[in-house]
Amino acid sequence: MRTIVTRPLLRAACALPLLAAAPAAAQQADSAALVTVLGRDTLALERWTRTPTRITAEAVVRSPRTTHRRYEMDLAPDGRMRRFTERMFDPAAPETPARTEVYEAAEGGWTRTVTLGDSMATSRVEASADALPWVDLVHWPFELALMRAVGGQGGTQPMLVGGRSLAYGVAPAQGGGWTLTHPLRGPSVARVDAQGRLLSLDAAGTTRKVIVTRVPWLELAEPAARWARADREGRGVGELSGRGREEATVAGAHILVDYGTPMRRGREIFGQVVQWGQLWRTGANRATHFTTDRTLVLGDDACSDLVIPPGEYTLYTIPEQDGGWLIVNRQTGQGGTTYDAARDLGRVRMTRTTHAEPVEAFTIDVEPAGNGGTLRIVWDRSAFTVPFRVR
């Protein structure tokens, strides 16, 4: 039975430099807005106003449910952040924040305070004075990092998230612009103007794969109300990638597959989102895990069969137009972007078929047949299959 839950500031090549003098653009009042999309779905709208000492911003984010967020950031004369506040609201209760998070500069680090309802928790975060906030699906803080980076060669930008510091890589991109690399999710490419102001961001190289575009300004109240209504009616965006679970008993073998379930969202998947001939995480978020309590033999060619002893493994693929390869790896517990070829158990050929109607949610099926069956990986208009038998 399958259950799918839809729910660089730069110093040589080290840290990005301190802003002894903020860039000219940062010394002037400025305002702009960003639109973030994934396929046909708009995921976030944001807008901000910046002065030399303060930034005020708002965002409406749709996943996993619609929230209206308000931001304040106080800046020192050198452009460093002194204090950052995020207030998160339910659009149905726009005057009372459901959650508030504050980072304040402290000696040798930062103080983080989170208020949730009547509870408040304060902790210390070890991070440099150059740190900036990182907020999922909200991108205006990247503009500060990019404005610092203009004229440099590459380095790291510390980003504060969830009470810890992420070392973001910032480096010039081939063909112009800048590459921003999340240490776990991978690289995005930002296009900027001469002052480093963010014009667009393409996250196709990351696990998020969103596209961000700058626009002059946006109104937020109407879309926030409309998207909150869609949530109540069961038509919201929901989780960008839930988890699927496939369990089957085949010839006495109990087989379990746990995998992420990214959605198509109007995109052409294979050949575009997932490139032919390249290693693919085969799902989303946590790596796809495969468990069997009996020995299995994958494939139908005695010369290339892959024997899988009882145990837990992870699955990766290299999709090709004529099928490609299913990879069984011994490493477990990792995210899908972590792959160590040295720990491969082996590889087996897949067969690809196509169908007219696209499948919205990425799916893995185990189809029993006699003393074995078929493992099917299905998304968009493609199905990749590998036969197996129980030994």
Tab-separated table of C-alpha atoms in Angstrom:
chain	number	residue	atom	x	y	z
A	1	MET	CA	0.000	0.000	0.000
A	2	ARG	CA	1.383	3.445	-0.877
A	3	THR	CA	0.740	6.514	1.219
A	4	ILE	CA	1.746	9.927	-0.108
A	5	VAL	CA	1.784	12.789	2.374
A	6	THR	CA	0.989	16.054	0.621
A	7	ARG	CA	1.414	18.119	3.072
A	8	PRO	CA	30.584	36.412	-1.279
A	9	LEU	CA	31.668	39.177	1.284
A	10	LEU	CA	35.153	38.547	-0.003
A	11	ARG	CA	38.596	38.499	1.538
A	12	ALA	CA	40.806	36.836	-1.064
A	13	ALA	CA	39.180	33.384	-1.163
A	14	CYS	CA	38.148	33.323	2.490
A	15	ALA	CA	35.406	35.274	4.225
A	16	LEU	CA	33.653	38.166	2.525
A	17	PRO	CA	35.189	41.509	3.531
A	18	LEU	CA	33.757	43.862	6.078
A	19	LEU	CA	32.109	46.925	4.610
A	20	ALA	CA	34.434	49.685	5.718
A	21	ALA	CA	32.210	51.882	3.595
A	22	ALA	CA	28.854	50.624	2.395
A	23	PRO	CA	28.399	50.497	-1.411
A	24	ALA	CA	26.962	53.654	-2.944
A	25	ALA	CA	23.643	51.917	-3.636
A	26	ALA	CA	23.326	50.984	0.040
A	27	GLN	CA	23.772	54.624	1.048
A	28	GLN	CA	20.646	55.614	-0.868
A	29	ALA	CA	16.993	54.893	-0.203
A	30	ASP	CA	15.785	52.095	-2.438
A	31	SER	CA	12.762	49.848	-2.793
A	32	ALA	CA	11.917	46.811	-4.883
A	33	ALA	CA	10.041	43.534	-4.878
A	34	LEU	CA	10.602	39.908	-5.846
A	35	VAL	CA	8.356	37.163	-7.233
A	36	THR	CA	9.326	33.513	-6.588
A	37	VAL	CA	7.839	30.772	-8.759
A	38	LEU	CA	8.189	27.000	-9.067
A	39	GLY	CA	6.833	25.807	-12.397
A	40	ARG	CA	3.348	27.274	-12.777
A	41	ASP	CA	2.954	28.061	-9.054
A	42	THR	CA	3.821	31.368	-7.428
A	43	LEU	CA	5.333	30.499	-4.052
A	44	ALA	CA	6.223	33.885	-2.573
A	45	LEU	CA	5.900	37.625	-3.053
A	46	GLU	CA	8.132	40.050	-1.183
A	47	ARG	CA	8.910	43.757	-1.109
A	48	TRP	CA	11.280	45.965	0.849
A	49	THR	CA	12.435	49.517	1.440
A	50	ARG	CA	16.073	50.183	2.319
A	51	THR	CA	17.732	53.257	3.818
A	52	PRO	CA	21.380	53.449	4.908
A	53	THR	CA	20.454	52.363	8.453
A	54	ARG	CA	17.270	50.317	8.171
A	55	ILE	CA	15.406	47.836	5.990
A	56	THR	CA	11.698	47.137	6.317
A	57	ALA	CA	10.232	44.269	4.306
A	58	GLU	CA	7.136	42.129	3.885
A	59	ALA	CA	6.560	38.752	2.285
A	60	VAL	CA	3.656	36.423	1.595
A	61	VAL	CA	4.812	32.791	1.453
A	62	ARG	CA	2.432	30.004	0.345
A	63	SER	CA	4.164	26.807	1.459
A	64	PRO	CA	3.287	24.789	3.456
A	65	ARG	CA	0.440	27.228	4.178
A	66	THR	CA	0.023	30.925	3.501
A	67	THR	CA	1.751	33.246	5.974
A	68	HIS	CA	2.246	37.011	5.931
A	69	ARG	CA	5.659	38.023	7.266
A	70	ARG	CA	7.081	41.381	8.304
A	71	TYR	CA	10.780	42.133	8.685
A	72	GLU	CA	12.911	44.848	10.222
A	73	MET	CA	16.698	45.040	9.995
A	74	ASP	CA	18.873	47.692	11.650
A	75	LEU	CA	22.216	48.373	9.971
A	76	ALA	CA	25.466	49.794	11.280
A	77	PRO	CA	27.281	52.525	9.271
A	78	ASP	CA	29.568	49.877	7.761
A	79	GLY	CA	26.566	47.875	6.464
A	80	ARG	CA	26.690	45.116	9.069
A	81	MET	CA	23.447	43.888	10.544
A	82	ARG	CA	22.810	44.912	14.143
A	83	ARG	CA	19.343	43.481	14.683
A	84	PHE	CA	16.907	41.416	12.598
A	85	THR	CA	13.258	40.763	13.412
A	86	GLU	CA	10.815	38.447	11.645
A	87	ARG	CA	7.139	38.475	12.614
A	88	MET	CA	4.937	35.783	11.088
A	89	PHE	CA	1.162	36.295	10.810
A	90	ASP	CA	-1.809	34.192	9.855
A	91	PRO	CA	-3.671	36.252	7.199
A	92	ALA	CA	-6.861	35.624	9.189
A	93	ALA	CA	-5.300	37.400	12.213
A	94	PRO	CA	-3.087	40.102	10.654
A	95	GLU	CA	-2.532	42.125	13.840
A	96	THR	CA	-1.189	39.430	16.181
A	97	PRO	CA	2.044	37.638	15.239
A	98	ALA	CA	1.877	33.850	15.546
A	99	ARG	CA	5.673	33.726	15.820
A	100	THR	CA	8.448	36.262	16.291
A	101	GLU	CA	12.181	35.662	15.854
A	102	VAL	CA	14.873	38.216	16.716
A	103	TYR	CA	18.647	38.129	16.169
A	104	GLU	CA	20.712	40.779	17.962
A	105	ALA	CA	24.447	41.332	17.683
A	106	ALA	CA	26.260	40.341	20.884
A	107	GLU	CA	29.894	40.107	21.912
A	108	GLY	CA	31.446	37.412	19.733
A	109	GLY	CA	28.169	36.246	18.210
A	110	TRP	CA	24.406	36.716	18.235
A	111	THR	CA	21.482	36.384	20.611
A	112	ARG	CA	18.399	34.662	19.187
A	113	THR	CA	14.968	35.054	20.802
A	114	VAL	CA	11.917	33.152	19.571
A	115	THR	CA	8.429	34.011	20.827
A	116	LEU	CA	5.645	31.527	20.092
A	117	GLY	CA	2.318	32.311	21.726
A	118	ASP	CA	2.993	32.817	25.437
A	119	SER	CA	6.410	31.112	25.386
A	120	MET	CA	9.778	32.746	24.812
A	121	ALA	CA	13.188	31.109	24.373
A	122	THR	CA	16.576	32.814	24.111
A	123	SER	CA	19.810	31.214	22.920
A	124	ARG	CA	23.274	32.199	21.729
A	125	VAL	CA	24.422	31.653	18.150
A	126	GLU	CA	28.116	31.456	17.306
A	127	ALA	CA	28.560	33.405	14.074
A	128	SER	CA	30.632	36.322	12.831
A	129	ALA	CA	29.517	39.949	12.875
A	130	ASP	CA	29.129	39.757	9.061
A	131	ALA	CA	26.170	37.364	9.347
A	132	LEU	CA	22.883	37.922	7.531
A	133	PRO	CA	19.561	36.097	7.947
A	134	TRP	CA	18.493	33.194	5.732
A	135	VAL	CA	14.740	32.637	5.326
A	136	ASP	CA	13.376	29.823	3.151
A	137	LEU	CA	11.653	31.192	0.006
A	138	VAL	CA	12.476	34.802	1.018
A	139	HIS	CA	15.364	36.295	-0.950
A	140	TRP	CA	15.759	40.012	-0.181
A	141	PRO	CA	18.644	39.355	2.308
A	142	PHE	CA	20.652	37.934	-0.600
A	143	GLU	CA	20.798	41.423	-2.093
A	144	LEU	CA	22.867	42.608	0.862
A	145	ALA	CA	25.350	39.772	0.368
A	146	LEU	CA	25.546	40.466	-3.370
A	147	MET	CA	26.080	44.206	-2.890
A	148	ARG	CA	28.989	43.407	-0.568
A	149	ALA	CA	30.431	40.966	-3.089
A	150	VAL	CA	30.658	43.289	-6.098
A	151	GLY	CA	34.297	43.591	-7.124
A	152	GLY	CA	35.475	40.536	-5.173
A	153	GLN	CA	36.688	37.125	-6.286
A	154	GLY	CA	34.889	34.676	-4.031
A	155	GLY	CA	34.350	33.698	-0.418
A	156	THR	CA	31.751	32.769	2.150
A	157	GLN	CA	28.806	34.596	3.662
A	158	PRO	CA	27.543	33.398	7.062
A	159	MET	CA	23.731	33.110	7.112
A	160	LEU	CA	21.726	32.726	10.322
A	161	VAL	CA	18.955	30.141	10.284
A	162	GLY	CA	17.283	28.117	13.033
A	163	GLY	CA	19.817	29.045	15.679
A	164	ARG	CA	22.886	28.102	13.642
A	165	SER	CA	25.134	29.609	10.990
A	166	LEU	CA	25.316	28.374	7.389
A	167	ALA	CA	28.474	29.050	5.368
A	168	TYR	CA	27.079	30.242	2.027
A	169	GLY	CA	29.510	30.221	-0.859
A	170	VAL	CA	29.527	33.387	-2.987
A	171	ALA	CA	31.561	33.478	-6.193
A	172	PRO	CA	31.489	35.023	-9.668
A	173	ALA	CA	29.427	32.894	-12.065
A	174	GLN	CA	30.485	31.871	-15.539
A	175	GLY	CA	28.912	34.236	-18.034
A	176	GLY	CA	28.353	36.964	-15.437
A	177	GLY	CA	26.476	37.357	-12.200
A	178	TRP	CA	27.159	35.475	-8.983
A	179	THR	CA	26.777	31.947	-7.715
A	180	LEU	CA	25.242	31.567	-4.232
A	181	THR	CA	25.813	28.056	-2.903
A	182	HIS	CA	23.797	26.634	-0.029
A	183	PRO	CA	26.005	24.065	1.763
A	184	LEU	CA	23.297	21.374	1.477
A	185	ARG	CA	20.930	22.409	-1.304
A	186	GLY	CA	23.424	23.439	-3.968
A	187	PRO	CA	24.077	26.509	-6.155
A	188	SER	CA	21.820	29.295	-7.416
A	189	VAL	CA	22.887	31.849	-10.026
A	190	ALA	CA	22.027	35.499	-9.383
A	191	ARG	CA	21.980	38.252	-11.977
A	192	VAL	CA	22.778	41.682	-10.532
A	193	ASP	CA	23.192	45.292	-11.641
A	194	ALA	CA	26.417	47.290	-11.311
A	195	GLN	CA	25.767	47.919	-7.590
A	196	GLY	CA	24.983	44.271	-6.890
A	197	ARG	CA	21.222	44.698	-6.594
A	198	LEU	CA	19.447	41.399	-7.187
A	199	LEU	CA	17.675	41.338	-10.559
A	200	SER	CA	16.943	37.611	-10.790
A	201	LEU	CA	17.920	34.298	-9.268
A	202	ASP	CA	17.813	30.881	-10.907
A	203	ALA	CA	17.885	28.039	-8.365
A	204	ALA	CA	17.750	25.238	-10.960
A	205	GLY	CA	20.965	23.845	-9.497
A	206	THR	CA	19.464	23.502	-6.029
A	207	THR	CA	16.921	21.145	-4.548
A	208	ARG	CA	14.349	24.002	-4.553
A	209	LYS	CA	14.635	24.865	-8.301
A	210	VAL	CA	12.704	28.123	-7.962
A	211	ILE	CA	13.013	31.180	-10.217
A	212	VAL	CA	13.108	34.641	-8.606
A	213	THR	CA	12.449	37.850	-10.560
A	214	ARG	CA	12.732	41.500	-9.462
A	215	VAL	CA	9.768	43.810	-10.117
A	216	PRO	CA	9.285	47.482	-9.148
A	217	TRP	CA	6.637	46.923	-6.433
A	218	LEU	CA	3.846	44.552	-5.361
A	219	GLU	CA	0.604	44.724	-3.424
A	220	LEU	CA	0.410	41.867	-0.927
A	221	ALA	CA	-2.969	42.056	0.861
A	222	GLU	CA	-5.114	40.683	-1.971
A	223	PRO	CA	-2.935	37.679	-2.875
A	224	ALA	CA	-2.465	36.878	0.825
A	225	ALA	CA	-6.239	36.750	1.328
A	226	ARG	CA	-6.790	34.776	-1.895
A	227	TRP	CA	-4.115	32.185	-1.110
A	228	ALA	CA	-5.307	31.791	2.475
A	229	ARG	CA	-8.801	31.118	1.120
A	230	ALA	CA	-7.370	28.494	-1.244
A	231	ASP	CA	-5.677	26.845	1.752
A	232	ARG	CA	-8.996	26.625	3.594
A	233	GLU	CA	-10.645	25.114	0.527
A	234	GLY	CA	-7.929	22.492	0.079
A	235	ARG	CA	-6.451	24.151	-3.018
A	236	GLY	CA	-3.239	25.497	-1.489
A	237	VAL	CA	0.314	24.742	-2.534
A	238	GLY	CA	1.003	22.667	0.588
A	239	GLU	CA	4.396	21.082	1.185
A	240	LEU	CA	6.710	21.476	-1.783
A	241	SER	CA	7.722	17.841	-1.376
A	242	GLY	CA	5.999	15.396	0.950
A	243	ARG	CA	7.029	11.790	1.620
A	244	GLY	CA	5.760	8.668	-0.070
A	245	ARG	CA	5.860	5.164	1.357
A	246	GLU	CA	5.484	2.003	-0.706
A	247	GLU	CA	5.167	-1.339	1.058
A	248	ALA	CA	4.711	-4.689	-0.647
A	249	THR	CA	5.054	-8.383	0.149
A	250	VAL	CA	6.395	-10.299	-2.839
A	251	ALA	CA	6.999	-14.069	-2.699
A	252	GLY	CA	7.540	-13.833	1.044
A	253	ALA	CA	9.832	-10.767	0.861
A	254	HIS	CA	8.758	-7.602	2.657
A	255	ILE	CA	9.867	-4.570	0.618
A	256	LEU	CA	9.668	-0.947	1.789
A	257	VAL	CA	10.483	2.205	-0.201
A	258	ASP	CA	10.532	5.624	1.503
A	259	TYR	CA	10.900	8.565	-0.900
A	260	GLY	CA	10.231	12.266	-1.433
A	261	THR	CA	7.318	13.315	-3.632
A	262	PRO	CA	8.116	16.474	-5.622
A	263	MET	CA	5.298	17.784	-7.816
A	264	ARG	CA	5.398	18.490	-11.541
A	265	ARG	CA	3.712	21.942	-11.295
A	266	GLY	CA	3.374	22.326	-15.058
A	267	ARG	CA	7.051	21.704	-15.811
A	268	GLU	CA	8.643	19.384	-18.339
A	269	ILE	CA	10.633	17.143	-16.011
A	270	PHE	CA	13.012	14.862	-17.889
A	271	GLY	CA	15.497	16.650	-20.101
A	272	GLN	CA	14.853	19.952	-18.303
A	273	VAL	CA	14.350	19.766	-14.525
A	274	VAL	CA	16.072	16.362	-14.442
A	275	GLN	CA	18.852	16.237	-17.013
A	276	TRP	CA	19.430	13.171	-19.181
A	277	GLY	CA	22.599	11.304	-18.358
A	278	GLN	CA	23.193	12.987	-14.989
A	279	LEU	CA	22.994	11.584	-11.473
A	280	TRP	CA	19.583	12.261	-9.932
A	281	ARG	CA	18.565	12.047	-6.278
A	282	THR	CA	15.367	10.255	-7.440
A	283	GLY	CA	12.821	12.139	-5.386
A	284	ALA	CA	13.325	15.046	-2.977
A	285	ASN	CA	14.703	15.941	0.440
A	286	ARG	CA	15.898	12.829	2.317
A	287	ALA	CA	17.460	10.215	0.030
A	288	THR	CA	15.173	7.470	-1.253
A	289	HIS	CA	15.551	4.501	1.123
A	290	PHE	CA	14.907	0.891	0.079
A	291	THR	CA	14.591	-2.012	2.528
A	292	THR	CA	14.196	-5.753	1.934
A	293	ASP	CA	14.210	-8.667	4.391
A	294	ARG	CA	15.018	-11.244	1.669
A	295	THR	CA	17.692	-11.415	-1.005
A	296	LEU	CA	16.535	-9.811	-4.254
A	297	VAL	CA	17.991	-10.032	-7.748
A	298	LEU	CA	17.449	-6.898	-9.851
A	299	GLY	CA	17.470	-7.079	-13.651
A	300	ASP	CA	16.640	-9.754	-16.208
A	301	ASP	CA	20.068	-10.288	-17.746
A	302	ALA	CA	22.237	-12.922	-16.083
A	303	CYS	CA	25.340	-11.000	-17.137
A	304	SER	CA	24.290	-7.779	-15.423
A	305	ASP	CA	21.927	-8.852	-12.620
A	306	LEU	CA	22.436	-7.112	-9.287
A	307	VAL	CA	22.080	-9.188	-6.115
A	308	ILE	CA	20.755	-7.239	-3.090
A	309	PRO	CA	21.215	-8.992	0.281
A	310	PRO	CA	18.662	-8.288	3.036
A	311	GLY	CA	19.142	-4.812	4.487
A	312	GLU	CA	18.547	-1.095	3.963
A	313	TYR	CA	19.935	0.878	1.018
A	314	THR	CA	19.468	4.159	-0.833
A	315	LEU	CA	18.478	4.508	-4.488
A	316	TYR	CA	19.803	6.967	-7.058
A	317	THR	CA	19.315	7.005	-10.823
A	318	ILE	CA	20.914	8.243	-14.026
A	319	PRO	CA	17.887	8.680	-16.338
A	320	GLU	CA	18.485	8.355	-20.057
A	321	GLN	CA	16.077	8.483	-22.961
A	322	ASP	CA	16.486	4.752	-23.498
A	323	GLY	CA	16.297	3.935	-19.778
A	324	GLY	CA	19.494	4.677	-17.898
A	325	TRP	CA	20.718	3.204	-14.607
A	326	LEU	CA	19.318	2.432	-11.177
A	327	ILE	CA	22.025	2.750	-8.497
A	328	VAL	CA	21.812	0.888	-5.184
A	329	ASN	CA	24.012	2.469	-2.515
A	330	ARG	CA	24.962	1.144	0.928
A	331	GLN	CA	24.949	4.552	2.648
A	332	THR	CA	21.730	5.370	4.548
A	333	GLY	CA	20.331	8.252	6.561
A	334	GLN	CA	21.658	10.980	4.261
A	335	GLY	CA	19.965	13.700	2.254
A	336	GLY	CA	19.358	13.107	-1.418
A	337	THR	CA	22.159	15.444	-2.517
A	338	THR	CA	24.734	13.336	-0.647
A	339	TYR	CA	26.078	10.572	-2.861
A	340	ASP	CA	29.254	8.529	-2.343
A	341	ALA	CA	29.984	6.327	-5.360
A	342	ALA	CA	32.533	4.383	-3.320
A	343	ARG	CA	29.622	2.956	-1.313
A	344	ASP	CA	27.654	1.679	-4.326
A	345	LEU	CA	26.439	-1.871	-4.088
A	346	GLY	CA	25.980	-1.800	-7.852
A	347	ARG	CA	24.001	-0.579	-10.852
A	348	VAL	CA	21.379	-2.131	-13.090
A	349	ARG	CA	19.787	-0.986	-16.353
A	350	MET	CA	16.326	0.555	-16.373
A	351	THR	CA	13.756	0.472	-19.163
A	352	ARG	CA	11.875	3.668	-20.022
A	353	THR	CA	8.341	3.905	-21.387
A	354	THR	CA	6.235	7.011	-21.983
A	355	HIS	CA	2.549	7.795	-21.561
A	356	ALA	CA	0.340	10.587	-22.872
A	357	GLU	CA	-0.985	11.979	-19.597
A	358	PRO	CA	1.563	13.441	-17.161
A	359	VAL	CA	1.768	12.167	-13.581
A	360	GLU	CA	1.780	15.112	-11.155
A	361	ALA	CA	3.489	13.562	-8.096
A	362	PHE	CA	6.738	11.618	-8.315
A	363	THR	CA	5.891	8.013	-7.423
A	364	ILE	CA	7.686	4.712	-6.815
A	365	ASP	CA	5.674	1.474	-7.079
A	366	VAL	CA	6.475	-2.165	-6.376
A	367	GLU	CA	4.309	-4.386	-8.586
A	368	PRO	CA	4.317	-8.102	-7.593
A	369	ALA	CA	4.279	-10.787	-10.273
A	370	GLY	CA	4.962	-14.455	-9.505
A	371	ASN	CA	8.293	-14.960	-7.768
A	372	GLY	CA	9.233	-11.307	-8.214
A	373	GLY	CA	7.858	-8.186	-9.785
A	374	THR	CA	8.766	-4.763	-11.092
A	375	LEU	CA	10.111	-1.616	-9.444
A	376	ARG	CA	8.537	1.405	-11.223
A	377	ILE	CA	9.718	5.030	-10.963
A	378	VAL	CA	7.066	7.312	-12.467
A	379	TRP	CA	6.890	11.082	-13.014
A	380	ASP	CA	5.576	13.376	-15.711
A	381	ARG	CA	5.205	11.279	-18.901
A	382	SER	CA	7.973	8.763	-18.155
A	383	ALA	CA	8.114	5.442	-16.306
A	384	PHE	CA	11.448	3.753	-15.547
A	385	THR	CA	11.224	0.082	-14.638
A	386	VAL	CA	13.505	-2.647	-13.310
A	387	PRO	CA	12.339	-6.277	-12.931
A	388	PHE	CA	13.348	-8.231	-9.853
A	389	ARG	CA	12.944	-11.673	-8.364
A	390	VAL	CA	13.147	-13.018	-4.836
A	391	ARG	CA	15.906	-15.534	-4.164
